[in-house]
Coordinates of C-alpha atoms and ligand atoms in Angstrom, one line a residue:
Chain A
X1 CA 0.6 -3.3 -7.2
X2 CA 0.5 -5.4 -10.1
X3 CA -1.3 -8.9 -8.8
X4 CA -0.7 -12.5 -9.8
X5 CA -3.6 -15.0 -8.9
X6 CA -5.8 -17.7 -10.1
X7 CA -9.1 -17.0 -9.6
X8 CA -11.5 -20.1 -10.0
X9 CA -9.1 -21.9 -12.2
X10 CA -8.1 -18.6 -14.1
X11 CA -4.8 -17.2 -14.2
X12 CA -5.5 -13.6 -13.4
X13 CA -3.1 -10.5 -13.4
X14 CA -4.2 -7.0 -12.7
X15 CA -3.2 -3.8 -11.2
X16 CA -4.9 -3.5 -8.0
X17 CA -4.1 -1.0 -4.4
X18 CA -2.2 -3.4 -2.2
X19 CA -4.5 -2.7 0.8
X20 CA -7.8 -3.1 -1.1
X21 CA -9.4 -6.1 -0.2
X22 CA -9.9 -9.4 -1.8
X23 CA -13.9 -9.2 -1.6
X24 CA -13.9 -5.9 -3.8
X25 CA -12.0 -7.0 -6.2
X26 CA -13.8 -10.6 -6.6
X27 CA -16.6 -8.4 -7.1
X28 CA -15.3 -6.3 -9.6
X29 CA -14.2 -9.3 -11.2
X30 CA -18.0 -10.9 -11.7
X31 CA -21.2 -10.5 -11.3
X32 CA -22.0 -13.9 -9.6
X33 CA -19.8 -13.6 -6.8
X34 CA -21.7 -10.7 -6.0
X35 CA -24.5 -12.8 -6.6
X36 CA -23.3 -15.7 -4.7
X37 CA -21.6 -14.4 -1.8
X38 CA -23.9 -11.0 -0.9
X39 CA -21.7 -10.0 1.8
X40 CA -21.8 -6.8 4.3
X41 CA -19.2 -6.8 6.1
X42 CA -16.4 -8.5 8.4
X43 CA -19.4 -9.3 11.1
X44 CA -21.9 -11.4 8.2
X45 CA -19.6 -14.3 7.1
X46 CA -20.9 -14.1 3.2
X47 CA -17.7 -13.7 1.6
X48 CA -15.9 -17.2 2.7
X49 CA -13.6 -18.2 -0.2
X50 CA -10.9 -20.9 -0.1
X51 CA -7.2 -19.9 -0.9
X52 CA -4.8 -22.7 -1.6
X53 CA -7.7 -24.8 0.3
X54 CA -8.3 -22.8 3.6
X55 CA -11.8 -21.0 3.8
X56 CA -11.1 -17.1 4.1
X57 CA -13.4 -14.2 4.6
X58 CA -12.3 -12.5 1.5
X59 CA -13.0 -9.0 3.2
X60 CA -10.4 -9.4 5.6
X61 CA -7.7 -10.4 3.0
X62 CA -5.8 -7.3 1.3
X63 CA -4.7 -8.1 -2.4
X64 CA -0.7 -7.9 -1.4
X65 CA -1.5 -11.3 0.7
X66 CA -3.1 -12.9 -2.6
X67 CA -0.3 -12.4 -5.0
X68 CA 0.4 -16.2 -6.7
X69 CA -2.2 -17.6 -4.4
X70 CA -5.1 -20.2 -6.0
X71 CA -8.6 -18.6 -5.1
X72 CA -11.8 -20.4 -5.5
X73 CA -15.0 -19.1 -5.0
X74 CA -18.6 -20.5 -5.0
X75 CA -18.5 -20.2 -8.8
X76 CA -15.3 -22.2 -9.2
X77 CA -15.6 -24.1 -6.1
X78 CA -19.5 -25.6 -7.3
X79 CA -17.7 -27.1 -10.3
X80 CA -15.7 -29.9 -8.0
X81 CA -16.1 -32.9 -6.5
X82 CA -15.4 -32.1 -3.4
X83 CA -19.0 -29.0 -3.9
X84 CA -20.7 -32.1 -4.5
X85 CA -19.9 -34.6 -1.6
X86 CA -21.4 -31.4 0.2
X87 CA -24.2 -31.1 -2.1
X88 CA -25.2 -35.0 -2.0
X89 CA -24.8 -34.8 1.6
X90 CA -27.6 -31.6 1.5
X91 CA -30.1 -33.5 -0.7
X92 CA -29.5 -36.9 1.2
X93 CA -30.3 -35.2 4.6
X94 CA -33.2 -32.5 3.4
X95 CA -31.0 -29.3 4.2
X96 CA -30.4 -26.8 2.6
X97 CA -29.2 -22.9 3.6
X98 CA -31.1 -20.1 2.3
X99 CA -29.9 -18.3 -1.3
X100 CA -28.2 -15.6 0.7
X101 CA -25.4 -17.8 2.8
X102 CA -25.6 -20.9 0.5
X103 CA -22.4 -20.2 -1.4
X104 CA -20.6 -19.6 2.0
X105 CA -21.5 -22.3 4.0
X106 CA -20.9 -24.6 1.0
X107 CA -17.0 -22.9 1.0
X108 CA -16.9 -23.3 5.0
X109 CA -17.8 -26.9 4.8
X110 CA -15.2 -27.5 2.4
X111 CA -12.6 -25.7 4.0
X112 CA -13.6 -27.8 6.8
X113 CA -13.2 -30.8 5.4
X114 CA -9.7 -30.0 3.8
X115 CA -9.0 -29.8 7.2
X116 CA -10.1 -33.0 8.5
X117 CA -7.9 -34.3 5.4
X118 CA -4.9 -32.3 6.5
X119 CA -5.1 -33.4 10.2
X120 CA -5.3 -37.2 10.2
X121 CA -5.2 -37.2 14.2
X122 CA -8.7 -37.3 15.3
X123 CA -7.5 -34.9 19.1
X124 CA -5.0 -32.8 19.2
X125 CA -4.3 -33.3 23.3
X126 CA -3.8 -31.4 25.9
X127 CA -0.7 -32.6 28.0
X128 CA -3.7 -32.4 31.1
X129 CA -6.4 -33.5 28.5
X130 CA -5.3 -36.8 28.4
X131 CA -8.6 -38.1 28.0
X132 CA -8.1 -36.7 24.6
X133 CA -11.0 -34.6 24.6
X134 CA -9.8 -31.0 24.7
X135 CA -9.4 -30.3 21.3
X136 CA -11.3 -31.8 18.9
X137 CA -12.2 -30.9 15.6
X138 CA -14.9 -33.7 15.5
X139 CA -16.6 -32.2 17.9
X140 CA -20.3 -30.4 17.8
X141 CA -19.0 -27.6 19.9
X142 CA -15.9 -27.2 17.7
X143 CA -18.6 -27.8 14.8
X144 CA -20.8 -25.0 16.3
X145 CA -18.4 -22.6 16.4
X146 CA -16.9 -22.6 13.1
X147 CA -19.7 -22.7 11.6
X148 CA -21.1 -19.5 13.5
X149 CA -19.1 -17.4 11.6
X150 CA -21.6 -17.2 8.9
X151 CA -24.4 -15.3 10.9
X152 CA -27.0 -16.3 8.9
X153 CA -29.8 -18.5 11.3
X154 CA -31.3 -20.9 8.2
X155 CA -30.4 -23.7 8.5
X156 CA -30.0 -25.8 12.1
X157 CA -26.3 -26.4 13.3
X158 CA -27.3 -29.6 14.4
X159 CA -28.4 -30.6 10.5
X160 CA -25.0 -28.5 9.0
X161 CA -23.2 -30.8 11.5
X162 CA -24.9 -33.9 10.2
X163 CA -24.5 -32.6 6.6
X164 CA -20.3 -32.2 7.2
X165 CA -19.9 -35.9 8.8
X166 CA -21.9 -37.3 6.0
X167 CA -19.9 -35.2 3.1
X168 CA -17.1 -36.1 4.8
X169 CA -18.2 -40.2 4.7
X170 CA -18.7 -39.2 0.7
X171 CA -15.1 -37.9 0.0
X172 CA -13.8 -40.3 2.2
X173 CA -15.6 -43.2 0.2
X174 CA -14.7 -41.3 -2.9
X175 CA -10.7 -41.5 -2.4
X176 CA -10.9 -45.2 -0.6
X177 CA -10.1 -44.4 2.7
Chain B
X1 CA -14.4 6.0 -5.5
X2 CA -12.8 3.2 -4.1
X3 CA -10.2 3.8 -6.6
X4 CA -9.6 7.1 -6.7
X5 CA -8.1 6.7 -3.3
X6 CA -3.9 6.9 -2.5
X7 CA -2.7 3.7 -3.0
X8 CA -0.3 2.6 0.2
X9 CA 3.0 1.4 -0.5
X10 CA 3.6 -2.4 1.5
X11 CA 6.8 -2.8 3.0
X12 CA 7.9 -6.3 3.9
X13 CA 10.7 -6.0 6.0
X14 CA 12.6 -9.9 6.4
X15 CA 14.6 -9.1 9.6
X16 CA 13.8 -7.8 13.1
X17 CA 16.4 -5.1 12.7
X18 CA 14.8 -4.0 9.1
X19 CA 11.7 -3.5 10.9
X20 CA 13.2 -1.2 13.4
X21 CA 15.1 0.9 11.0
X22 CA 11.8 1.1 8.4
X23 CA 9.7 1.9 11.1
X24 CA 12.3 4.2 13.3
X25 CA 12.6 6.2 9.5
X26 CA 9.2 6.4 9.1
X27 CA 7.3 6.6 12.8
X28 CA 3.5 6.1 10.4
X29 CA 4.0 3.2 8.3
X30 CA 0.7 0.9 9.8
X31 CA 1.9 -2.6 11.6
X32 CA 0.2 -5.3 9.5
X33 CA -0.1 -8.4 11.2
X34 CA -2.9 -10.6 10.4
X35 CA -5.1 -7.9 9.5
X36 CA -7.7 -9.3 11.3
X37 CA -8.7 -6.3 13.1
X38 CA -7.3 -3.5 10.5
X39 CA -9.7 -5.0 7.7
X40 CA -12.7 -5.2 9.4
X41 CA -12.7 -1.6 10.6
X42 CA -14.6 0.4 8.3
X43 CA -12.5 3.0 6.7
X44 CA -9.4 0.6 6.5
X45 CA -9.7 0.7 2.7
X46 CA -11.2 3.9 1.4
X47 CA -10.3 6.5 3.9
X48 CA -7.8 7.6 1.7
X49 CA -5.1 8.3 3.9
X50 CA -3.2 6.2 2.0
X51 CA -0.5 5.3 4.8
X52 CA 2.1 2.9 3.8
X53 CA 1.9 -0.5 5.3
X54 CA 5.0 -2.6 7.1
X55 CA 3.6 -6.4 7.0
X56 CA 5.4 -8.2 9.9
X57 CA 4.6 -11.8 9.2
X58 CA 7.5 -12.5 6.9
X59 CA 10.0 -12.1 9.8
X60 CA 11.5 -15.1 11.0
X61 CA 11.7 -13.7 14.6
X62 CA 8.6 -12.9 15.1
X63 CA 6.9 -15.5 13.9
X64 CA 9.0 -18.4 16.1
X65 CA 7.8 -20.4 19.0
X66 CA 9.9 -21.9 21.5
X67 CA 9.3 -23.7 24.5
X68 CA 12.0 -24.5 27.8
X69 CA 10.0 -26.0 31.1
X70 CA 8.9 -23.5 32.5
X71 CA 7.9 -21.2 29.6
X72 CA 6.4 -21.1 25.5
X73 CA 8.1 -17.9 23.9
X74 CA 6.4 -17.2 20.4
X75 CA 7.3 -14.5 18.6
X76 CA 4.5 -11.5 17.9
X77 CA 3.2 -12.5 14.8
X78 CA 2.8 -16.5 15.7
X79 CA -0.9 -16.9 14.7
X80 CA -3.5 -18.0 17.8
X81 CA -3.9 -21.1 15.6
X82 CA 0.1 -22.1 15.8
X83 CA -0.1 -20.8 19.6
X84 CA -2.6 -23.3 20.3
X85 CA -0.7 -26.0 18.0
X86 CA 2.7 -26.0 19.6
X87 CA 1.5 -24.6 23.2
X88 CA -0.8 -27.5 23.7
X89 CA 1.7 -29.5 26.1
X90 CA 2.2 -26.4 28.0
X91 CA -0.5 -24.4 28.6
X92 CA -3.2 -25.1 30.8
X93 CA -6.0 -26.9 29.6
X94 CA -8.6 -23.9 31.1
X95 CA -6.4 -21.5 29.1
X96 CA -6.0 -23.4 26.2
X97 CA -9.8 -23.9 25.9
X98 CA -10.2 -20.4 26.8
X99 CA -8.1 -19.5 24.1
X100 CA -10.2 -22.0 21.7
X101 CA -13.1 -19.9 22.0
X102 CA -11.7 -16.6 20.1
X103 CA -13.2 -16.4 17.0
X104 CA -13.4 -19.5 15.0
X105 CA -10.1 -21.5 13.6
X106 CA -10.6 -19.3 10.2
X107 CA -10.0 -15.8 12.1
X108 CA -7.3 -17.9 14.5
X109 CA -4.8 -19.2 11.8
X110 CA -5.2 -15.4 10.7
X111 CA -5.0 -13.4 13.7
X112 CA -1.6 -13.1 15.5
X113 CA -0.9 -12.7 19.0
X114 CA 0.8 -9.3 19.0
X115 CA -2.4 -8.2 16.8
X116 CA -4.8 -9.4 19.3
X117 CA -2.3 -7.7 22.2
X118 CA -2.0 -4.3 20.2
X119 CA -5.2 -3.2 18.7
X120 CA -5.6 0.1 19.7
X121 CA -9.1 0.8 21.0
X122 CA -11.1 -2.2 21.4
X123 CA -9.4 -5.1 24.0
X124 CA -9.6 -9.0 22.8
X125 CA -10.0 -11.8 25.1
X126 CA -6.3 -12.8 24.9
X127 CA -5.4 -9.9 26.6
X128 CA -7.5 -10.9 29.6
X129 CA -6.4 -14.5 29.3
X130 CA -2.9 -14.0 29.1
X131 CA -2.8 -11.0 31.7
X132 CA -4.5 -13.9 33.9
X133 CA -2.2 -16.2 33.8
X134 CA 1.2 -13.7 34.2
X135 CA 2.0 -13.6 30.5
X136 CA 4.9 -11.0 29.7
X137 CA 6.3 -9.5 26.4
X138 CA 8.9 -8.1 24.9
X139 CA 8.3 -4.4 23.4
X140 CA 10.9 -3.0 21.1
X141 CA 11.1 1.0 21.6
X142 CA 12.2 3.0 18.8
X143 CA 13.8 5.9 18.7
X144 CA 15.7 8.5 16.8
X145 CA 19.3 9.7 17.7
X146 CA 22.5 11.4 16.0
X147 CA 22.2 15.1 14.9
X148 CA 19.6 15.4 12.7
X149 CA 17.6 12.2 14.2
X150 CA 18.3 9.9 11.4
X151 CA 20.0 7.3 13.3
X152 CA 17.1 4.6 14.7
X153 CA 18.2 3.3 17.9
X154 CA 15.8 0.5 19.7
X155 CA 15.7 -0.4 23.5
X156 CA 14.0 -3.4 24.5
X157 CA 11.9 -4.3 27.7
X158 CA 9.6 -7.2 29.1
X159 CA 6.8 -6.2 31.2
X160 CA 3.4 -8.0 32.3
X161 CA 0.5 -7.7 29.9
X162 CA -1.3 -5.9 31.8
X163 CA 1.4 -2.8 31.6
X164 CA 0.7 -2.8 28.4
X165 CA -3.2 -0.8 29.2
X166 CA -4.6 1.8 30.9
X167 CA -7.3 0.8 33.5
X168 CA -9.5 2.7 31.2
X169 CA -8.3 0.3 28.6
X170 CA -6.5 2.3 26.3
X171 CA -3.1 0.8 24.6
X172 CA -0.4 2.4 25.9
X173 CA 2.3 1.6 23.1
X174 CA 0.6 2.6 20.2
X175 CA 3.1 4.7 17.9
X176 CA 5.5 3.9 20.5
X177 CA 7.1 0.3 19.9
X178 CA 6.3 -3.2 18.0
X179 CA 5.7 -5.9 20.4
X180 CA 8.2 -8.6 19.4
X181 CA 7.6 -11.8 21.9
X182 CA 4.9 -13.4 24.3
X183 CA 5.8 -15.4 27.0
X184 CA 3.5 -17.7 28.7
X185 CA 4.3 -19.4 31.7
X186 CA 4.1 -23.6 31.6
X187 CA 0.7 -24.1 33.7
X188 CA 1.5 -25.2 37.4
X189 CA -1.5 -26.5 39.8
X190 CA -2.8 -23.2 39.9
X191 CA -6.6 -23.3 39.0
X192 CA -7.5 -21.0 36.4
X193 CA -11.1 -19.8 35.3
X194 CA -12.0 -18.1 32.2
X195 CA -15.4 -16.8 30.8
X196 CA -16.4 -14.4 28.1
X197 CA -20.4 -12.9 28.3
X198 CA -21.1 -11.3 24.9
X199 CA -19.2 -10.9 21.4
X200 CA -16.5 -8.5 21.4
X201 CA -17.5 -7.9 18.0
X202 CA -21.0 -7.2 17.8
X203 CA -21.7 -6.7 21.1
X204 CA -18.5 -4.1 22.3
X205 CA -20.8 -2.0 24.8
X206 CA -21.6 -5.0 26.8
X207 CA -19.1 -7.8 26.6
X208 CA -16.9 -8.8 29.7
X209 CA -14.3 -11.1 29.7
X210 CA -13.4 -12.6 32.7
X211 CA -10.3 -14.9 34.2
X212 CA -9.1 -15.7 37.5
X213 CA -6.2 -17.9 38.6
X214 CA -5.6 -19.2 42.2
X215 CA -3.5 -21.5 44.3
X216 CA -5.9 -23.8 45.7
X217 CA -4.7 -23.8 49.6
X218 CA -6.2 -26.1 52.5
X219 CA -8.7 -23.5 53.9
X220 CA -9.3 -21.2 50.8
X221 CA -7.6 -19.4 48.2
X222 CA -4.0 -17.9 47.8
X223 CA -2.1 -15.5 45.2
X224 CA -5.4 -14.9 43.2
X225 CA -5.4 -12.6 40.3
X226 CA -8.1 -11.6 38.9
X227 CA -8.6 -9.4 35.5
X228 CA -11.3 -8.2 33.8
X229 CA -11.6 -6.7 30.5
X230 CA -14.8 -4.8 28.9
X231 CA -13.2 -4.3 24.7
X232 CA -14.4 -0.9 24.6
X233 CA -13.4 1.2 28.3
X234 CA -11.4 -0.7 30.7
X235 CA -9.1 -2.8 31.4
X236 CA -8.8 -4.4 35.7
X237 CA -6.4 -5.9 37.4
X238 CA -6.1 -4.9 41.0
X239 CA -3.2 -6.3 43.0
X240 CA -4.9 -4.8 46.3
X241 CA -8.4 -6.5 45.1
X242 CA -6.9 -10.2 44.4
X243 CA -5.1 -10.0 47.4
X244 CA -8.7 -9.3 49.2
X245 CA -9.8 -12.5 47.2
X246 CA -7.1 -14.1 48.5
X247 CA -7.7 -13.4 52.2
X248 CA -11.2 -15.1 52.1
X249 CA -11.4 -18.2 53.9
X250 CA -13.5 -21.2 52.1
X251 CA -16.5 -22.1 52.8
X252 CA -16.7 -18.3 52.7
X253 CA -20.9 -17.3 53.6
X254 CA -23.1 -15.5 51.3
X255 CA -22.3 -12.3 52.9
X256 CA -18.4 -12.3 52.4
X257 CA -19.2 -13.4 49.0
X258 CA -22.1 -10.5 48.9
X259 CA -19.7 -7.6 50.4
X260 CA -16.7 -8.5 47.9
X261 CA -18.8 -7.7 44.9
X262 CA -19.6 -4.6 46.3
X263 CA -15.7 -3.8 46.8
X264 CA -15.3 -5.2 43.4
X265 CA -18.4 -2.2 42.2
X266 CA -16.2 0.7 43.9
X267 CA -13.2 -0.3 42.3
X268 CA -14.9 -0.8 39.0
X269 CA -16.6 2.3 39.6
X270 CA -12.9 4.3 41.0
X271 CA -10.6 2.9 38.0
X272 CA -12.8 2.0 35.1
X273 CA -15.5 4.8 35.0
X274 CA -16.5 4.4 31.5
X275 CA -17.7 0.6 31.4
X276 CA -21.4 0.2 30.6
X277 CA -24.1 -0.2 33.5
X278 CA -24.6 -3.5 31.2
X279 CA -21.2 -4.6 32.0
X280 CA -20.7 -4.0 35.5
X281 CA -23.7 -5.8 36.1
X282 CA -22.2 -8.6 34.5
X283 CA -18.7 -8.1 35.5
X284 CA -20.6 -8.3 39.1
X285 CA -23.0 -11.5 38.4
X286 CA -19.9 -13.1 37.2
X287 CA -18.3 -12.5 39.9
X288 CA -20.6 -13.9 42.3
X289 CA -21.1 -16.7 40.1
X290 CA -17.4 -17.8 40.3
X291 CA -16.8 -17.3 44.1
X292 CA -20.4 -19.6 44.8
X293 CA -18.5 -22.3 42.6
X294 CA -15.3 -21.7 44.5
X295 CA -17.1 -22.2 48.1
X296 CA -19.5 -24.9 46.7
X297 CA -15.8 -26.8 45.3
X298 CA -14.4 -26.2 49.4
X299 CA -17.1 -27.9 50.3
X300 CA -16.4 -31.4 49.4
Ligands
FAD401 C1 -15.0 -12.2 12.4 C2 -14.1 -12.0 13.6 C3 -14.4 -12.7 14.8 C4 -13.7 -12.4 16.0 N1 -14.0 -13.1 17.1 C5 -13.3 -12.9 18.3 C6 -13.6 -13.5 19.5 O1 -14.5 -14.3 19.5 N2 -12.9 -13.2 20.6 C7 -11.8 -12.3 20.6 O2 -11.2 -12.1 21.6 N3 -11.5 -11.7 19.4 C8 -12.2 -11.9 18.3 N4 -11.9 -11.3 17.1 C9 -10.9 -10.2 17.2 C10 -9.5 -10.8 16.8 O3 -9.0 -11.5 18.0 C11 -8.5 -9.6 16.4 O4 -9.0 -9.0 15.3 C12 -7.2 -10.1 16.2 O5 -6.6 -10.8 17.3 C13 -6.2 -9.1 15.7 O6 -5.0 -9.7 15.4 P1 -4.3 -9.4 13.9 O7 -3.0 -10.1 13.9 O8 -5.3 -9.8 12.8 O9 -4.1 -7.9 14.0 P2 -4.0 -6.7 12.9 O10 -5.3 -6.4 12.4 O11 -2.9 -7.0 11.9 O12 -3.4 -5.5 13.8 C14 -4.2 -5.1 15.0 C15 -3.5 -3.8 15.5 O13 -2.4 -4.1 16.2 C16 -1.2 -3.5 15.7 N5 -0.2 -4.5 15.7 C17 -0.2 -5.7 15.2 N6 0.9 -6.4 15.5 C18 1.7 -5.6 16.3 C19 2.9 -5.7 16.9 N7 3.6 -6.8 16.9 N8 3.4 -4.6 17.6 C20 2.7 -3.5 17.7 N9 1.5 -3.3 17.1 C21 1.0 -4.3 16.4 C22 -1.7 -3.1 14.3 O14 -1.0 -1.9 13.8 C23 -3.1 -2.8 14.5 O15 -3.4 -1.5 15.0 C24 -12.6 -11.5 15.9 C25 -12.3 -10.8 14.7 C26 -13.0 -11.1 13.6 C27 -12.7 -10.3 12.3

């Protein structure tokens, strides 16, 4: 299939399998997101990318669910603001997540945060919950678990959770809210 | 390599009925649903087999969700993320949280509910936590008529999700029909009780996933169900077992509690032979643990 994306700001077309998936051919495509994002398979959580915004494991994406979509990896993604509110917040607080996950966790935190922008609604409730606390994305146990999809034990979750409420604090500064 | 390999042709059917006639014409084009589980098996990619691939999630029937009083309908490829979205009102809070802990929110807003129903050899935890609470759906059956068999012709059925396994845990519609709809009953003041021990993907050999509902009655238990689901070998739900549970009389004493789990071993033993020593064990323990809280709860 012939395949219509940007990757990192690029407008790329190329003739690709339609089942092959989007990790190979980011690899194919450069040597630093093989660098970057050293990923093994669907179980290690290396290979998070953001398309149109939402973090991805890019080995569970086949190229026919890419076509026109806006890809960012660590190598595009480093080169915004929104990389360093992350970044700030991981010099600020002393953390910092080995060179073998780095890239990913920096792409998970962002796609976490373009969350946070995209739900304004602190809870989402539970007709029962109406404590409001069923649901929250705010949450350390919410926290926990997204973040546990990148296997990799380096860095505390207690200090990545600390890192995503102070980037967040950053980009919220940054736009005024 | 990777390259030299056949390269599958997609098909994107954009109606309910295109799907049935594509895949009634052609009995192995692969479902494609959130891909979830296709992609991460190893071969997916470069086995070669090159079989052409129907992606489901462009059909507006399928990927609906509707709600009346008593029930949420979505359609088979709503993703768990949207389930959880719009079902939030309606499902039980135990259920809902249960269903928080699949995965994380990145493999939720891409994994579907038919996919997570339909996998073919390994059993996900909304399987267990749907059969639990007396989910059904709706599976389209496709077949061929006319002379020469090219007319498709489709029959459609609801039935429990647990119909949909073996007790050894093996899917018994795969090649046979798409699952088109879930529907999940609004939550009542039945308690429900949901735990997972393991990682269904790392840890397949030794994971159990557990859920029981109840009616909470004045001296016990009534119309418990109770289903248990190992990914790999087995899939239980005993009507005859439940209805044990639901006999007991709370406070029940140790030794009630102690001579239930070892009906609850036979049975395990009698219709899911294959699970793991591992997993009975836990499937046991688990067990226990939830009856002790039961009796503790009658208590007070
Ligand atoms: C990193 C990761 C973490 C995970 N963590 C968890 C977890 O914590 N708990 C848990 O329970 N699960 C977990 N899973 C498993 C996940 O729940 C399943 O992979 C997912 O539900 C499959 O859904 P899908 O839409 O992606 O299916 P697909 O991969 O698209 O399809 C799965 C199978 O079902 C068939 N199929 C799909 N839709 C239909 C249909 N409508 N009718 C008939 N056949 C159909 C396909 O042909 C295929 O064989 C995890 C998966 C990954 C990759």
């Amino acid at each position: 299939m012939k395949l219509n994306c940007t990757i990192d700001g690029t407008q790329t077309s190329m003739i690709v399998n339609a089942n092959k998936p989007l990790k190979r051919i980011l690899e194919e495509q450069s040597d630093s997101f093989i660098k970057n994002h050293g990923c093994r398979d669907a179980r290690c959580g290396n290979c998070i990318v953001l398309i149109n915004g939402a973090a991805r494991l890019s080995c569970l994406i086949p190229a026919f669910r890419v076509n026109g979509a806006a890809i960012l990896t660590y190598a595009g993604f480093r080169k915004t603001r929104f990389c360093h509110d992350i970044e700030r917040a991981y010099a600020e607080l002393g953390v910092k997540p080995c060179s073998m996950c780095y890239a990913s966790k920096t792409i998970l935190i962002g796609g976490l945060l373009n969350r946070y922008d995209q739900t304004r609604a602190s809870t989402m409730i539970n007709r029962e919950g109406e404590s409001k606390v069923s649901y929250s994305i705010y949450s350390r146990e919410y926290l926990e678990r997204e973040m546990g999809i990148n296997v990799c034990k380096c860095t505390d979750i207690e200090d990545l959770a600390k890192v995503v409420e102070l980037a967040y604090t950053y980009r919220r500064q940054r736009s005024g809210r | 390599m990777a390259d030299n390999i056949k390269a599958p042709a997609i098909h994107v059917p954009k109606s309910l009925a295109d799907l049935i006639a594509e895949k009634g014409k052609n009995p192995a084009l692969r479902i494609f649903a959130g891909g979830t589980y296709l992609m991460s098996r190893p071969l997916f990619y470069t086995d070669g087999s090159g079989d052409d691939i129907i992606s489901i999630s462009q059909i507006p029937e399928l990927t609906k969700v509707s709600q009346t009083d008593r029930y949420l309908e979505a359609g088979a490829c709503v993703t768990i993320e949207q389930l959880l979205n719009s079902g939030s009102y309606l499902i039980s809070k135990s259920a809902f949280n249960a269903i928080v802990s699949i995965g994380s929110s990145m493999i939720r807003s891409q994994a579907t509910v038919g996919g997570a129903l339909c996998t073919p050899d390994t059993r996900f935890f909304l399987s267990c936590i749907l059969s639990t609470i007396g989910a059904q759906v709706e599976i389209r059956l496709i077949s061929k008529r006319g002379l020469n068999g090219k007319k498709v012709s489709s029959s459609q059925m609801w039935i429990p999700v647990n119909k949909l396994y073996s007790p050894e845990g093996v899917f018994l519609y795969e090649n046979k029909g798409i699952l088109t709809k879930v529907r999940i009953p609004a939550k009542s003041s039945n308690v429900q009780i949901f735990r997972v021990l393991g990682n269904p993907m790392r840890e397949t050999d030794s994971t159990v996933f557990f859920g029981l509902e109840y009616t909470p009655v004045q001296n016990g238990i009534s119309h418990a169900n109770l289903c248990l689901v190992f990914p790999k070998d087995g899939f239980f739900q005993n009507l005859d077992f439940s209805n044990q549970i639901s006999a007991l009389s709370f406070p029940a004493n140790p030794q009630q509690i102690s001579d239930m789990g070892k009906l609850l071993e036979d049975k395990l033993r009698e219709f899911c032979p294959l699970i793991t020593p591992i997993q009975k064990e836990r499937a046991r323990r688990l067990f226990y643990y939830v009856m002790y809280e039961i009796a503790q709860g009658s208590l007070v």
